[in-house]
Coordinates of C-alpha atoms in Angstrom, one line a residue:
X8 CA 125.7 73.1 100.4
X9 CA 124.2 70.4 103.3
X10 CA 120.7 69.6 102.7
X11 CA 118.7 71.2 105.2
X12 CA 117.2 67.4 105.6
X13 CA 120.7 66.5 106.6
X14 CA 121.2 68.9 109.3
X15 CA 121.0 67.8 112.8
X16 CA 119.5 70.1 115.4
X17 CA 122.5 69.9 118.6
X18 CA 120.4 72.8 121.0
X19 CA 119.6 71.0 124.5
X20 CA 116.8 73.3 125.8
X21 CA 117.6 72.0 128.9
X22 CA 121.2 72.6 129.1
X23 CA 121.2 76.3 131.2
X24 CA 125.2 77.2 130.3
X25 CA 124.8 77.1 127.1
X26 CA 126.1 80.6 125.5
X27 CA 123.0 82.7 124.0
X28 CA 123.0 82.2 120.1
X29 CA 124.4 84.8 118.2
X30 CA 122.8 86.3 114.5
X31 CA 125.1 83.7 112.9
X32 CA 123.3 80.6 114.3
X33 CA 119.9 82.3 112.6
X34 CA 120.4 79.9 110.0
X35 CA 119.8 77.2 112.0
X36 CA 116.6 74.9 112.4
X37 CA 115.1 75.7 115.1
X38 CA 113.1 73.1 117.6
X39 CA 109.5 72.5 117.8
X40 CA 107.0 73.7 119.5
X41 CA 104.3 71.6 120.9
X42 CA 101.5 73.5 121.9
X43 CA 99.2 72.8 124.8
X44 CA 95.3 71.9 124.4
X45 CA 93.4 74.7 123.5
X46 CA 91.0 76.7 126.2
X47 CA 87.9 75.8 126.4
X48 CA 85.3 77.7 124.9
X49 CA 84.1 79.5 127.3
X50 CA 87.7 80.9 128.7
X51 CA 88.3 81.5 124.7
X52 CA 85.3 83.9 124.4
X53 CA 85.6 87.5 125.2
X54 CA 84.3 89.7 127.8
X55 CA 81.0 91.6 127.1
X56 CA 83.4 95.3 127.5
X57 CA 85.6 94.0 124.6
X58 CA 83.7 92.4 122.2
X59 CA 84.6 94.8 118.8
X60 CA 81.7 96.7 117.0
X61 CA 80.2 96.7 113.9
X62 CA 82.7 100.4 113.8
X63 CA 85.9 98.7 114.6
X64 CA 86.3 100.7 118.6
X65 CA 86.5 98.3 121.8
X66 CA 83.3 98.8 123.1
X67 CA 82.6 100.2 126.6
X68 CA 85.8 101.6 126.8
X69 CA 86.8 105.2 127.5
X70 CA 90.3 106.3 127.9
X71 CA 89.8 109.7 128.8
X72 CA 87.4 108.7 131.6
X73 CA 89.4 105.7 133.9
X74 CA 85.9 106.6 136.5
X75 CA 83.2 105.9 133.9
X76 CA 85.0 102.8 132.1
X77 CA 85.3 101.2 135.5
X78 CA 81.5 102.2 136.1
X79 CA 80.7 100.2 133.1
X80 CA 83.0 96.7 133.4
X81 CA 80.9 96.5 137.0
X82 CA 77.8 97.0 135.3
X83 CA 79.0 94.0 132.9
X84 CA 79.9 92.1 136.0
X85 CA 77.1 92.6 137.2
X86 CA 75.4 91.1 134.2
X87 CA 78.0 88.1 134.3
X88 CA 76.3 87.1 137.6
X89 CA 72.7 87.3 136.7
X90 CA 72.0 91.1 138.1
X91 CA 70.2 92.0 135.2
X92 CA 68.9 95.4 134.0
X93 CA 65.2 96.3 135.1
X94 CA 63.2 97.4 132.6
X95 CA 61.9 101.2 133.6
X96 CA 57.9 101.2 132.7
X97 CA 57.3 104.8 132.8
X98 CA 57.7 106.5 129.5
X99 CA 57.8 105.4 125.5
X100 CA 60.3 103.0 125.1
X101 CA 62.5 100.4 126.1
X102 CA 64.7 101.4 129.1
X103 CA 66.4 99.8 131.8
X104 CA 67.5 100.6 135.4
X105 CA 71.1 99.2 135.3
X106 CA 72.9 97.4 138.5
X107 CA 76.8 96.8 139.7
X108 CA 77.4 93.9 141.5
X109 CA 75.8 94.7 144.3
X110 CA 72.6 95.8 143.1
X111 CA 72.8 99.4 143.7
X112 CA 71.2 101.3 140.3
X113 CA 74.2 103.2 138.8
X114 CA 72.9 104.4 135.8
X115 CA 69.8 103.9 132.5
X116 CA 70.3 102.2 129.2
X117 CA 68.3 103.4 127.1
X118 CA 69.0 100.9 123.6
X119 CA 68.8 102.3 120.2
X120 CA 66.7 99.3 118.8
X121 CA 63.8 100.2 122.0
X122 CA 63.6 103.5 121.2
X123 CA 59.7 105.0 120.7
X124 CA 60.0 104.3 116.8
X125 CA 62.3 101.5 116.8
X126 CA 61.2 98.2 115.6
X127 CA 61.3 96.3 119.4
X128 CA 59.9 99.1 121.1
X129 CA 58.8 97.0 124.1
X130 CA 56.2 99.6 124.4
X131 CA 52.8 99.5 122.5
X132 CA 51.2 102.5 122.2
X133 CA 53.8 103.8 119.8
X134 CA 53.0 100.8 117.4
X135 CA 49.6 101.4 117.4
X136 CA 50.1 105.7 116.7
X137 CA 51.9 103.9 114.0
X138 CA 49.7 101.4 112.7
X139 CA 46.6 104.2 113.4
X140 CA 47.6 107.4 112.3
X141 CA 51.1 107.1 110.3
X142 CA 50.4 110.7 109.0
X143 CA 51.3 111.6 112.9
X144 CA 54.1 109.6 113.6
X145 CA 56.9 111.0 114.3
X146 CA 58.5 114.3 114.7
X147 CA 58.9 115.6 111.3
X148 CA 61.9 117.9 112.3
X149 CA 63.9 115.4 113.7
X150 CA 66.1 112.5 112.7
X151 CA 64.4 108.7 114.2
X152 CA 66.0 107.0 115.9
X153 CA 69.1 108.5 117.2
X154 CA 67.7 109.5 120.5
X155 CA 70.7 107.7 122.0
X156 CA 73.0 110.1 120.0
X157 CA 71.3 113.3 121.5
X158 CA 71.4 111.8 125.1
X159 CA 75.4 111.7 124.3
X160 CA 75.2 114.8 122.1
X161 CA 73.5 117.0 125.4
X162 CA 76.3 115.9 127.7
X163 CA 79.1 116.5 125.5
X164 CA 77.2 120.3 125.3
X165 CA 76.9 120.3 128.0
X166 CA 80.3 119.2 129.4
X167 CA 81.6 121.8 126.7
X168 CA 80.1 124.5 128.2
X169 CA 80.6 123.4 131.9
X170 CA 76.8 123.7 132.5
X171 CA 77.3 119.9 134.7
X172 CA 73.3 119.8 135.1
X173 CA 73.5 116.5 132.8
X174 CA 74.0 113.1 134.5
X175 CA 77.3 112.2 132.3
X176 CA 76.0 109.8 129.5
X177 CA 78.1 107.9 126.8
X178 CA 77.1 105.7 124.0
X179 CA 78.1 102.1 125.4
X180 CA 77.5 98.7 124.6
X181 CA 75.6 95.9 126.3
X182 CA 73.6 92.0 126.6
X183 CA 71.1 91.1 129.0
X184 CA 68.7 88.4 129.1
X185 CA 66.1 91.8 130.4
X186 CA 66.0 93.5 127.5
X187 CA 63.9 93.1 124.6
X188 CA 65.2 90.5 121.7
X189 CA 63.6 89.0 118.1
X190 CA 62.6 85.2 118.8
X191 CA 64.8 85.4 116.1
X192 CA 68.0 86.5 118.1
X193 CA 66.7 84.4 120.7
X194 CA 66.4 81.1 118.9
X195 CA 69.8 81.6 117.4
X196 CA 71.5 82.0 120.3
X197 CA 69.5 78.7 122.3
X198 CA 70.3 77.1 119.3
X199 CA 74.1 78.0 119.2
X200 CA 74.7 78.1 123.4
X201 CA 73.3 73.8 122.7
X202 CA 76.2 73.1 119.8
X203 CA 79.1 75.1 121.9
X204 CA 78.0 72.4 124.9
X205 CA 77.5 69.6 122.7
X206 CA 80.0 69.7 119.6
X207 CA 82.9 72.1 120.9
X208 CA 84.7 72.6 117.7
X209 CA 81.9 73.9 115.9
X210 CA 80.7 76.3 119.3
X211 CA 84.6 77.3 118.5
X212 CA 83.7 78.6 114.7
X213 CA 80.9 80.6 115.9
X214 CA 81.7 84.6 116.4
X215 CA 79.7 85.4 118.9
X216 CA 77.4 82.8 121.6
X217 CA 74.9 84.9 123.1
X218 CA 73.5 87.3 122.1
X219 CA 74.1 90.5 120.0
X220 CA 75.0 93.3 122.2
X221 CA 72.5 96.4 121.8
X222 CA 74.1 100.3 121.8
X223 CA 72.4 102.5 123.8
X224 CA 72.9 105.3 125.4
X225 CA 74.1 104.6 129.1
X226 CA 73.3 107.7 131.7
X227 CA 74.8 107.7 135.2
X228 CA 72.2 107.7 137.7
X229 CA 71.1 111.2 140.2
X230 CA 70.1 109.6 143.7
X231 CA 67.8 111.5 146.0
X232 CA 66.1 113.6 143.0
X233 CA 62.3 114.5 141.9
X234 CA 60.4 115.8 138.9
X235 CA 60.9 119.5 138.9
X236 CA 57.0 119.3 138.8
X237 CA 56.7 118.4 142.6
X238 CA 59.3 120.7 144.0
X239 CA 57.8 124.0 141.7
X240 CA 54.2 123.0 143.1
X241 CA 55.9 123.3 146.4
X242 CA 57.9 126.4 146.2
X243 CA 54.7 128.1 145.2
X244 CA 53.2 127.0 148.8
X245 CA 56.6 127.3 150.8
X246 CA 59.0 130.1 148.6
X247 CA 62.5 130.1 148.7
X248 CA 64.3 132.1 150.9
X249 CA 66.3 135.2 148.7
X250 CA 69.5 133.2 148.9
X251 CA 67.4 129.8 147.8
X252 CA 66.1 131.7 145.2
X253 CA 69.2 132.9 143.7
X254 CA 70.7 129.6 143.5
X255 CA 67.3 128.3 141.8
X256 CA 67.5 130.8 139.3
X257 CA 71.5 130.1 138.5
X258 CA 70.6 126.0 137.6
X259 CA 67.2 127.0 136.3
X260 CA 69.2 129.4 133.3
X261 CA 71.8 126.9 132.6
X262 CA 68.7 124.3 131.5
X263 CA 67.7 127.7 129.6
X264 CA 71.2 128.0 127.7
X265 CA 71.2 124.3 126.9
X266 CA 68.0 123.1 125.9
X267 CA 67.8 126.6 123.6
X268 CA 71.0 125.4 122.0
X269 CA 70.5 121.2 121.6
X270 CA 66.6 122.9 120.8
X271 CA 64.9 120.1 122.6
X272 CA 62.1 119.1 121.2
X273 CA 60.9 117.3 125.2
X274 CA 61.2 119.6 127.8
X275 CA 58.4 119.5 130.4
X276 CA 58.3 119.6 133.5
X277 CA 58.3 115.4 133.6
X278 CA 61.9 115.2 132.8
X279 CA 64.0 116.9 134.4
X280 CA 64.8 116.9 138.0
X281 CA 65.5 118.8 140.8
X282 CA 67.0 117.9 144.6
X283 CA 66.0 120.0 147.1
X284 CA 68.2 120.0 150.6
X285 CA 65.6 121.7 153.3
X286 CA 67.4 123.8 156.3
X287 CA 68.6 121.9 158.9
X288 CA 69.8 123.3 162.5
X289 CA 71.8 122.0 164.2
X290 CA 72.1 121.6 168.0
X291 CA 76.3 122.8 168.4
X292 CA 78.0 122.0 172.0
X293 CA 77.7 125.0 174.5
X294 CA 80.4 126.5 174.5
X295 CA 81.3 129.9 177.2
X296 CA 78.5 129.3 178.4
X297 CA 76.4 129.9 175.4
X298 CA 73.6 127.8 173.2
X299 CA 73.8 128.0 169.5
X300 CA 72.5 126.2 166.9
X301 CA 74.3 125.6 163.4
X302 CA 72.2 125.9 159.7
X303 CA 72.7 123.9 157.5
X304 CA 73.1 125.4 154.0
X305 CA 70.6 124.1 151.9
X306 CA 71.3 122.9 148.0
X307 CA 68.8 123.3 144.6
X308 CA 70.3 121.3 141.8
X309 CA 69.1 120.5 138.6
X310 CA 69.6 117.8 136.7
X311 CA 68.6 117.3 132.7
X312 CA 67.7 113.8 131.7
X313 CA 65.6 112.9 128.7
X314 CA 67.4 114.7 126.2
X315 CA 66.6 111.8 123.4
X316 CA 64.6 114.6 121.9
X317 CA 67.1 117.0 120.5
X318 CA 69.3 118.5 117.7
X319 CA 66.4 118.6 115.0
X320 CA 68.3 119.7 111.9
X321 CA 65.6 121.8 111.2
X322 CA 62.5 124.2 113.4
X323 CA 59.2 122.9 114.0
X324 CA 57.5 124.1 110.8
X325 CA 54.3 121.5 111.0
X326 CA 51.8 120.3 112.8
X327 CA 53.1 121.0 116.7
X328 CA 56.3 123.5 117.3
X329 CA 57.3 121.7 120.5
X330 CA 57.8 124.5 123.1
X331 CA 59.9 124.6 126.3
X332 CA 57.4 124.9 128.9
X333 CA 60.0 125.7 131.7
X334 CA 58.9 129.2 129.2
X335 CA 55.9 129.9 131.7
X336 CA 57.6 130.0 135.2
X337 CA 58.0 133.1 136.6
X338 CA 62.0 132.5 136.6
X339 CA 61.6 132.6 132.8
X340 CA 60.9 136.3 133.0
X341 CA 64.2 137.3 135.3
X342 CA 66.7 139.2 132.7
X343 CA 69.3 136.5 132.6
X344 CA 72.1 136.9 135.5
X345 CA 75.8 137.9 135.3
X346 CA 76.9 134.7 136.0
X347 CA 75.7 132.8 133.2
X348 CA 77.5 135.6 131.0
X349 CA 80.2 135.0 132.2
X350 CA 80.1 131.6 132.1
X351 CA 79.0 131.2 128.4
X352 CA 79.1 134.2 126.7
X353 CA 82.9 134.3 125.9
X354 CA 82.8 130.8 124.9
X355 CA 79.9 131.2 122.8
X356 CA 81.6 134.2 121.2
X357 CA 84.0 133.1 120.0
X358 CA 83.4 131.6 116.6
X359 CA 86.8 128.7 116.7
X360 CA 84.7 127.4 119.6
X361 CA 81.5 127.0 118.0
X362 CA 83.3 125.2 115.4
X363 CA 85.4 122.8 118.0
X364 CA 81.8 121.9 119.2
X365 CA 80.4 121.3 116.2
X366 CA 83.6 118.8 115.0
X367 CA 83.3 117.1 118.6
X368 CA 79.3 116.7 118.3
X369 CA 80.2 115.1 114.2
X370 CA 82.8 112.7 116.0
X371 CA 80.0 111.2 118.3
X372 CA 76.8 111.6 115.2
X373 CA 78.8 109.4 112.4
X374 CA 79.1 106.3 115.3
X375 CA 75.2 105.3 113.9
X376 CA 75.4 103.2 110.1
X377 CA 72.8 105.2 109.3
X378 CA 74.7 108.5 109.2
X379 CA 74.1 111.7 106.3
X380 CA 77.0 113.9 106.6
X381 CA 74.2 116.7 105.0
X382 CA 71.6 116.1 107.2
X383 CA 74.1 116.3 110.1
X384 CA 75.2 119.1 108.6
X385 CA 72.0 120.6 108.6
X386 CA 71.3 120.0 112.7
X387 CA 75.1 121.9 112.9
X388 CA 73.4 124.5 111.1
X389 CA 70.5 125.4 113.4
X390 CA 72.8 124.5 115.9
X391 CA 74.3 127.8 114.6
X392 CA 71.7 129.7 114.9
X393 CA 70.4 129.5 118.4
X394 CA 74.1 130.3 119.9
X395 CA 74.1 133.0 117.9
X396 CA 70.3 134.4 119.1
X397 CA 71.1 133.2 122.6
X398 CA 74.9 135.4 122.7
X399 CA 72.5 138.4 121.2
X400 CA 69.5 137.6 124.1
X401 CA 72.6 137.8 126.7
X402 CA 74.5 140.6 125.7
X403 CA 71.0 142.5 125.1
X404 CA 70.7 141.4 129.0
X405 CA 66.9 139.7 127.5
X406 CA 65.0 137.2 129.4
X407 CA 64.3 133.7 128.7
X408 CA 60.7 134.4 128.1
X409 CA 61.9 137.5 125.5
X410 CA 64.9 134.8 124.0
X411 CA 62.0 131.9 122.9
X412 CA 60.3 134.6 121.2
X413 CA 62.6 136.2 119.2
X414 CA 63.4 135.0 115.3
X415 CA 64.7 131.6 114.6
X416 CA 67.3 131.4 112.7
X417 CA 69.7 128.3 111.0
X418 CA 73.6 129.3 109.8
X419 CA 75.1 127.2 107.5
X420 CA 78.2 126.5 106.6
X421 CA 79.0 126.9 103.6
X422 CA 82.7 125.6 102.0
X423 CA 85.4 127.2 100.3
X424 CA 86.8 125.7 97.7
X425 CA 90.3 125.3 99.7
X426 CA 88.3 123.0 102.1
X427 CA 90.4 119.9 103.6
X428 CA 88.1 118.3 105.6
X429 CA 88.4 118.8 109.0
X430 CA 91.6 121.2 108.7
X431 CA 89.6 124.8 108.4
X432 CA 91.5 127.8 108.3
X433 CA 88.0 129.6 109.0
X434 CA 87.5 131.5 106.2
X435 CA 84.6 129.9 105.4
X436 CA 81.5 131.4 104.8
X437 CA 78.1 131.0 106.4
X438 CA 75.1 131.9 105.2
X439 CA 71.8 132.9 107.3
X440 CA 68.4 132.1 106.9
X441 CA 64.7 133.2 109.0
X442 CA 62.5 130.7 109.3
X443 CA 59.4 132.0 107.6
X444 CA 56.4 129.1 108.0
X445 CA 55.5 128.7 111.4
X446 CA 53.8 125.9 112.8
X447 CA 50.2 124.7 112.9
X448 CA 50.0 124.9 116.8
X449 CA 51.9 127.2 118.9
X450 CA 51.3 126.2 121.9
X451 CA 52.2 122.1 122.4

């Protein structure tokens, strides 16, 4: 055998007329490959949307929703160009209006660690409440710091039932100088950036140069909507026509269905929106000597926003009841229409559909690092109980106000011995239980 060091390569890279190598030539030594200079540190850094998070999935990429992915890419480009999200000063948490490269608001971002009970909440009201009155801090029926999952979960339920009243909401990760970061995070980011600029070799070893990305819910922005309270007061002074009232009732019933299933504990008249286009008379051209006008058909649409305080793991049974404030509206006294029955009743009556919905919520909620399967099962027990009550109310022809007066129930799933995770045959048994403890205050 000839020693490897004595073999001389006669392969000429520049000779293009030489026939290609055969499989028998694979034993020959290959020519040395010379790499060019390494790219700059900035070129080697991934884009915001390609950073791997702690769950080992690509951020802000939704293969089943290309339009939403494109919106996120535009937002990332806008932030890179210095068009930072603007903090919303209303509310009790850190939330931000997010803009595209043209400077137009396209969505609302609510970071997890800036939620009302997050450690980086920039609003001082919740901090004072926790400091001065810890016994009344938080809602005992909710999982703290999971509002961003509740926002996305409400959108999931809305899409699943084809209600289409929740602006599309998903869990994303964003980085911006305008977000509320700790002094330590900002100092570390500044130090790494300075070291990277002065000593590029050291900078290449850093996992991340800038500020850490924040996980939160991103909800698409809706235009030309106002608080429901504004329009409800106007409707008292300027009553709607019969067709307009029917349209509003249809949208209202969709809101009732959504809130009841997810057991929203924070649905006042200031956190759902209404879009109302008044009838407009347009003068038409004269035709055959007749002068006539066109009346633009009005449209009423509801946008159910602020869904971060839903999906409790038990029904409220301590101090407050957290009622549905829409139950005091006159629309809540009207029995459910045939339209809403045909829309949701066939699906809600199917236990396979309900369990499929719970599975999809499981896939969403489990991305949180603090996910607890037992707590999640309790949340789904509440959801199943709400679905049972709602199904019965729709079949019995009840009104929304009668629905909220029904005894609250939870339905727990008991796994069978042959249960193998997600592959169920639906032979599982379910246990139904009623709540025997009422909150101290029933009106708030």
